[in-house]
Amino acid sequence: MILVIPIFVPHAGCPHDCCFCNQKIISGSTKLPREGEIAAKIESFRSEAQRYDEVEIAFFGGSFTAIEPASQEHYLKAAAPFLKKNGGFVDVIRISTRPDAIDQITAERLKKYSVGIVELGAQSMDDKVLALSERGHTAEDTRAASKLLKENGFVLGLQTMTGLPGATEESDLNTAREIAAQKPDFVRIYPTIVVKNTKLCRDYEAGAYIPMSTEAAVRLCSKLCEIYAKNGISVARIGLQSTGSISREGAGSEVVGGPYHEAFGQLVRSYDALSAMKDALCAASVNPGSPVKSLTVITNPIYFSDVLGQSRCNAESLKKEFGLLHINVLPPETEPEEIFRKRAGRVTEEKTASVDVSKYDYRLAKVSGAALYTLKQPTGKETSRELREIILRLEFKSMR
Ligand code: SF4
């Protein structure tokens, strides 16, 4: 478990005005932190930090390295004494910035204060999309900055967006392939949402920008995650974090459109789990007329709710489509044979339906296949084919 100590640097260093950005809203803060405030804020996490495996100080919200160099040093000087190597309780300092605000002098400054992780807001690797989004940098800037940061030994994170103006599903998939080619240590994926007081909002209200639906964004993000997994790149986050003003549309929210959901990552994992379960059931020829009425999914308890879906929507969907009566979720130490033994007796027949797992291997690392068992009751009475159940082992690769 990682404890992130957030220090927001709202808009201060950013010379741009990207069409989707109202950084004061997204960061949840409207003023720059003063010198003493940073140290006091970090210090306030000291006791809580003991409960975590790793502690990060993260400067987010603006473009850190576009701030005046003296100000950067000022913030980093306040944070550096809290690093473990300086006798503190923090493992690493993380900053986020723009691809065109990194050069060797900047990298040297960050190294001087032991910044360990640098995240670049790449957003897209399509120059047309970048121009329409008024990003003010190109894909080549991202390539050059990524290379420089890796050569200087930083852990590299690349932030990307889907559904920006001018983007198509294919251009977003190409962006993921290009991002993967930069070999970042991790990525974040943010579906574009429309917030008040932005150019994108004005375009949206004029009908000139149509955001993706939540369903389409979930499907697309699933495909993007697959690309990253195949390249061994972890996805640190999918979807914007909820803040006071970034929340589902409604009173107090600055969100006026687009696929915002406070648990967007869970929507993607649930979508993948449902797809895997459906494929397994189809591979085992389960249908409403077949004798199989029960599905048991074995997975890590932290993913139980992903498997069942929000408000058990996955479970209900499977019951309806495949005629199942029971859907159970059990922890990984469960042995499939043990389930049957407890219920009815000895397993006398086993048939395994193989499932193509390759498309699930980014977080559903393994779908072991559906095992169809026929049981004999403890009495020894011949009751073959009395109980049939599908056992499916789903393994999610953990997120960073
Ligand atoms: S570069 Fe970042 S902070 Fe600046 S306007 Fe664009 S999104 Fe906002």
mmCIF file of N, CA, C and O in Angstrom, residues 340-348 375-383 386:
data_model
loop_
_atom_site.group_PDB
_atom_site.id
_atom_site.type_symbol
_atom_site.label_atom_id
_atom_site.label_comp_id
_atom_site.label_asym_id
_atom_site.label_seq_id
_atom_site.Cartn_x
_atom_site.Cartn_y
_atom_site.Cartn_z
ATOM 1 N N PHE A 340 -16.704 -29.228 -4.546
ATOM 2 C CA PHE A 340 -17.661 -30.298 -4.862
ATOM 3 C C PHE A 340 -17.773 -31.307 -3.735
ATOM 4 O O PHE A 340 -18.848 -31.780 -3.412
ATOM 5 N N ARG A 341 -16.594 -31.623 -3.154
ATOM 6 C CA ARG A 341 -16.608 -32.620 -2.086
ATOM 7 C C ARG A 341 -17.500 -32.163 -0.951
ATOM 8 O O ARG A 341 -18.299 -32.915 -0.415
ATOM 9 N N LYS A 342 -17.372 -30.873 -0.605
ATOM 10 C CA LYS A 342 -18.197 -30.332 0.480
ATOM 11 C C LYS A 342 -19.671 -30.410 0.120
ATOM 12 O O LYS A 342 -20.514 -30.634 0.944
ATOM 13 N N ARG A 343 -19.964 -30.207 -1.123
ATOM 14 C CA ARG A 343 -21.371 -30.147 -1.503
ATOM 15 C C ARG A 343 -22.000 -31.511 -1.717
ATOM 16 O O ARG A 343 -23.118 -31.749 -1.330
ATOM 17 N N ALA A 344 -21.290 -32.380 -2.433
ATOM 18 C CA ALA A 344 -22.016 -33.571 -2.851
ATOM 19 C C ALA A 344 -21.237 -34.866 -2.856
ATOM 20 O O ALA A 344 -21.828 -35.934 -2.940
ATOM 21 N N GLY A 345 -19.952 -34.829 -2.782
ATOM 22 C CA GLY A 345 -19.270 -36.118 -2.789
ATOM 23 C C GLY A 345 -18.073 -36.132 -3.707
ATOM 24 O O GLY A 345 -17.397 -35.122 -3.866
ATOM 25 N N ARG A 346 -17.807 -37.223 -4.298
ATOM 26 C CA ARG A 346 -16.580 -37.436 -5.042
ATOM 27 C C ARG A 346 -16.731 -37.000 -6.508
ATOM 28 O O ARG A 346 -17.767 -37.223 -7.129
ATOM 29 N N VAL A 347 -15.673 -36.394 -7.019
ATOM 30 C CA VAL A 347 -15.698 -36.008 -8.425
ATOM 31 C C VAL A 347 -15.399 -37.243 -9.255
ATOM 32 O O VAL A 347 -14.401 -37.918 -9.053
ATOM 33 N N THR A 348 -16.272 -37.572 -10.145
ATOM 34 C CA THR A 348 -16.049 -38.778 -10.951
ATOM 35 C C THR A 348 -15.730 -38.466 -12.399
ATOM 36 O O THR A 348 -15.280 -39.302 -13.140
ATOM 37 N N LEU A 375 -20.679 -35.540 -10.427
ATOM 38 C CA LEU A 375 -20.406 -36.018 -9.070
ATOM 39 C C LEU A 375 -21.124 -37.305 -8.739
ATOM 40 O O LEU A 375 -22.166 -37.625 -9.294
ATOM 41 N N LYS A 376 -20.527 -38.008 -7.766
ATOM 42 C CA LYS A 376 -21.198 -39.168 -7.197
ATOM 43 C C LYS A 376 -21.524 -38.788 -5.759
ATOM 44 O O LYS A 376 -20.692 -38.238 -5.057
ATOM 45 N N GLN A 377 -22.706 -39.074 -5.306
ATOM 46 C CA GLN A 377 -23.087 -38.689 -3.949
ATOM 47 C C GLN A 377 -22.333 -39.520 -2.917
ATOM 48 O O GLN A 377 -21.894 -40.638 -3.209
ATOM 49 N N PRO A 378 -22.203 -39.022 -1.640
ATOM 50 C CA PRO A 378 -21.456 -39.748 -0.611
ATOM 51 C C PRO A 378 -22.016 -41.151 -0.378
ATOM 52 O O PRO A 378 -21.298 -42.064 0.021
ATOM 53 N N THR A 379 -23.268 -41.358 -0.611
ATOM 54 C CA THR A 379 -23.876 -42.679 -0.394
ATOM 55 C C THR A 379 -23.349 -43.687 -1.398
ATOM 56 O O THR A 379 -23.525 -44.889 -1.255
ATOM 57 N N GLY A 380 -22.699 -43.230 -2.420
ATOM 58 C CA GLY A 380 -22.212 -44.123 -3.458
ATOM 59 C C GLY A 380 -23.251 -44.370 -4.521
ATOM 60 O O GLY A 380 -22.988 -45.040 -5.520
ATOM 61 N N LYS A 381 -24.422 -43.857 -4.281
ATOM 62 C CA LYS A 381 -25.501 -44.054 -5.248
ATOM 63 C C LYS A 381 -25.111 -43.438 -6.593
ATOM 64 O O LYS A 381 -24.486 -42.389 -6.638
ATOM 65 N N GLU A 382 -25.472 -44.142 -7.625
ATOM 66 C CA GLU A 382 -25.110 -43.661 -8.957
ATOM 67 C C GLU A 382 -25.921 -42.413 -9.304
ATOM 68 O O GLU A 382 -27.135 -42.482 -9.498
ATOM 69 N N THR A 383 -25.291 -41.296 -9.290
ATOM 70 C CA THR A 383 -26.004 -40.050 -9.598
ATOM 71 C C THR A 383 -25.170 -39.217 -10.548
ATOM 72 O O THR A 383 -25.007 -38.024 -10.365
ATOM 73 N N GLU A 386 -25.500 -35.405 -11.831
ATOM 74 C CA GLU A 386 -26.514 -34.788 -10.982
ATOM 75 C C GLU A 386 -26.249 -33.298 -10.771
ATOM 76 O O GLU A 386 -27.146 -32.493 -10.764
#
